[in-house]
Coordinates of C-alpha atoms in Angstrom, one line a residue:
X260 CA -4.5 -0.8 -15.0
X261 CA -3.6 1.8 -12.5
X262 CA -3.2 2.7 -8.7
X263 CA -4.0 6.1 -7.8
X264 CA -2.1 7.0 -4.9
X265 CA -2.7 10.4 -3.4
X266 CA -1.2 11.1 -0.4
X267 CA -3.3 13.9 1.1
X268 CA -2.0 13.8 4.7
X269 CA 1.4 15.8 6.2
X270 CA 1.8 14.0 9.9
X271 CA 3.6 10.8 8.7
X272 CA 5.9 10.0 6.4
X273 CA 4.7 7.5 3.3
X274 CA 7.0 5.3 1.5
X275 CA 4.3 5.9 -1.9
X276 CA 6.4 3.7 -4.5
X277 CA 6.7 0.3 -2.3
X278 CA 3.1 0.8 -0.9
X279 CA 1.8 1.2 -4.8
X280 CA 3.6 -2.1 -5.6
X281 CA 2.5 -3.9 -2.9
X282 CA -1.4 -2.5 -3.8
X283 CA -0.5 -4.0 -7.6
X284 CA 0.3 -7.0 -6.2
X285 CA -2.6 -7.5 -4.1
X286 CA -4.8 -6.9 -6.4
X287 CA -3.3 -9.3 -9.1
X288 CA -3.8 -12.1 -6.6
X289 CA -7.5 -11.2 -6.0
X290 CA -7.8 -11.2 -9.8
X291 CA -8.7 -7.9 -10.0
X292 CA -5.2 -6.7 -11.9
X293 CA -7.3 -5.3 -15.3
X294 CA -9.1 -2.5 -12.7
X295 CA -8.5 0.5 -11.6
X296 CA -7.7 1.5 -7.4
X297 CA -7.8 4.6 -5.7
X298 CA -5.6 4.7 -2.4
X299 CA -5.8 8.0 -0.3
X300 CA -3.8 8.2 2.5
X301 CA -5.1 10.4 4.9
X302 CA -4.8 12.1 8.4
X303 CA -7.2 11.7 11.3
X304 CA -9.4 15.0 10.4
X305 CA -10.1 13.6 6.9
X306 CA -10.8 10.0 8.4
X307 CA -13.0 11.5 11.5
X308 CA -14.8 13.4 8.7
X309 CA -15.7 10.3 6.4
X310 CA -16.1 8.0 9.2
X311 CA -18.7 9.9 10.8
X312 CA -20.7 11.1 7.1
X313 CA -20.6 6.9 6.0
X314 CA -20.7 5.5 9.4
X315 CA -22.2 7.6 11.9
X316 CA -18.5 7.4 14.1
X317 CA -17.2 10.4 15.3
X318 CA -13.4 9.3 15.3
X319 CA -10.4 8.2 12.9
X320 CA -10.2 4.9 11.8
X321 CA -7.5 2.6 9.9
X322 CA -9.2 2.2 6.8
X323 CA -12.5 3.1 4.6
X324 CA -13.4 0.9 1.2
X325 CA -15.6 2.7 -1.1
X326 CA -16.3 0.0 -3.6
X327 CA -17.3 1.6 -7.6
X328 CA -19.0 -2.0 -8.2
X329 CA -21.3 -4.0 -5.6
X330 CA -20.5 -7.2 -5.7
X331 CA -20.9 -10.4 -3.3
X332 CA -17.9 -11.4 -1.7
X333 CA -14.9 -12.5 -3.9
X334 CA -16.9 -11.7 -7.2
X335 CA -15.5 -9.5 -9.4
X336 CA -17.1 -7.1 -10.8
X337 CA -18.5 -7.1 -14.7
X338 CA -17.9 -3.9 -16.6
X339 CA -19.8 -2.6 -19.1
X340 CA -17.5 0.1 -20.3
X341 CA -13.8 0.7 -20.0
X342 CA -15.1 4.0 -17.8
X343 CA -16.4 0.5 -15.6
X344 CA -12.8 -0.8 -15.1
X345 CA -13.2 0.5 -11.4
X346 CA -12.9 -1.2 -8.0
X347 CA -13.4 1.6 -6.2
X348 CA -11.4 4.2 -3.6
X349 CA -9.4 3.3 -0.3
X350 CA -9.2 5.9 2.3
X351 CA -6.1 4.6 4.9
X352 CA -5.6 6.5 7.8
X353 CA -1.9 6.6 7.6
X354 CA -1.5 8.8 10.9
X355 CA -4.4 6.4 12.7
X356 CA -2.4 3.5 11.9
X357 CA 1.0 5.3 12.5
X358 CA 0.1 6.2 16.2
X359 CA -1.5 2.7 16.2
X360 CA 2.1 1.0 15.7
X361 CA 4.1 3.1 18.0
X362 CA 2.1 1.9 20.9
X363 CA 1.9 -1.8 19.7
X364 CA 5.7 -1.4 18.5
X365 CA 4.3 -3.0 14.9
X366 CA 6.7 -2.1 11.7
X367 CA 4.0 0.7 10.1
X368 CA 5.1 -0.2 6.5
X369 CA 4.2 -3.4 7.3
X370 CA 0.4 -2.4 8.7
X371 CA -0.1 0.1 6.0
X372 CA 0.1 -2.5 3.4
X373 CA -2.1 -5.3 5.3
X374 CA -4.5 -2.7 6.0
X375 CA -4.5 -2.1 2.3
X376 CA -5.2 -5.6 1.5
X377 CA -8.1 -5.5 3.9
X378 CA -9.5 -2.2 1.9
X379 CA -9.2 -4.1 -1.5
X380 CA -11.3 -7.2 0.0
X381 CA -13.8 -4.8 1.1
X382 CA -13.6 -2.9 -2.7
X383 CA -14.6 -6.7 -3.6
X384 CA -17.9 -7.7 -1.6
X385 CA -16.0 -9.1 1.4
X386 CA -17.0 -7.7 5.0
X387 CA -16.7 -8.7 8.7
X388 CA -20.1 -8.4 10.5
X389 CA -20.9 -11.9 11.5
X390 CA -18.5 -14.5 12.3
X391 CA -18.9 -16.4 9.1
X392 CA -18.0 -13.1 6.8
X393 CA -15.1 -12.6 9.2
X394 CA -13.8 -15.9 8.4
X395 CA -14.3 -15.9 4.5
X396 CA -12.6 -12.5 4.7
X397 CA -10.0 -13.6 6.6
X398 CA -9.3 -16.2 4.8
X399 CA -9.1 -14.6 1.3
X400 CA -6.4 -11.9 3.5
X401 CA -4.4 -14.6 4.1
X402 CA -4.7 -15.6 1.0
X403 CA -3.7 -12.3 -1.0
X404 CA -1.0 -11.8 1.7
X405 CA 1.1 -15.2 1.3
X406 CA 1.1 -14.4 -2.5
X407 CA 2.6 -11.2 -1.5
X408 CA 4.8 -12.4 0.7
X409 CA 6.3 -15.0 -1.7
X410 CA 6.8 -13.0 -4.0
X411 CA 8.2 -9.9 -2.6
X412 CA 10.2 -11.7 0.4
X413 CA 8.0 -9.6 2.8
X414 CA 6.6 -11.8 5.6
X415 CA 2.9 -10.3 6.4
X416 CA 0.1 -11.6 7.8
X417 CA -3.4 -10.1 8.0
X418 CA -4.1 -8.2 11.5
X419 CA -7.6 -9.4 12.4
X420 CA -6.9 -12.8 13.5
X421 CA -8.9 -12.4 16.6
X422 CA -11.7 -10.5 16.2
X423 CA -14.1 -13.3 16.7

């Protein structure tokens, strides 16, 4: 199936083909490679905006997961129609993350696409509010990531490993 990639942002530059693949990828190792993906990429008004309607935060942020399907974590999801072939839409705040990495000195191309993978385990029932969700989540990152990494070449690894 497909990744939508709409890049609705003009204060960073997106390299839209190798971010797609890397999405494709990503979501053939969560199993999920017969569904459908949205990916926005999006500046900081668009991402304050969302943020605060879904979250009641009044600021940009790196990523938002709006999942077509509730599921529990790492369950896919079980489609009734082929309209149902949908994991859902992924906002990335591609000038959040961008101003992100030139203070941290982090290769953005690189963040964009583990931020990505983060999105698609939210679009699939996995969150990070205790420590033990954080840890499953984690986990499955890793996970996704090392698939990517061996068979792209890239060398990635998922950015939350200290939150708890």
């Amino acid at each position: 199936m497909s990744v939508a990639l709409r890049n609705a942002q003009r204060a960073v530059l997106v390299r839209r083909a190798p971010l797609r693949r890397a999405v494709c990828v990503l979501r053939a190792a969560l199993g999920a490679a017969r569904f459908d993906v949205g990916l926005v990429c999006a500046g900081n008004g668009l991402m304050r905006h969302l943020n605060g309607v879904y979250r009641q935060c009044l600021e940009p942020t790196d990523v938002l997961s709006f999942p077509f399907h509730r599921v529990a974590a790492g369950e896919l999801p079980r489609p009734l129609s082929r309209d149902e072939y949908n994991l859902g839409d992924i906002f990335l705040g591609v000038e959040y993350i961008h101003q992100q990495c030139r203070s941290t000195g982090e290769d953005f191309d690189s963040v964009l696409v583990v931020t990505a993978a983060h999105g698609l385990c939210h679009l699939l029932g996995y969150q990070h509010n205790t420590k033990a969700e954080w840890q499953q989540m984690y986990q499955k990152e890793a996970e996704i990531l090392e698939e990517l990494n061996r068979l792209t070449g890239a060398s990635v690894r998922p950015l939350t490993a200290g939150l708890f």
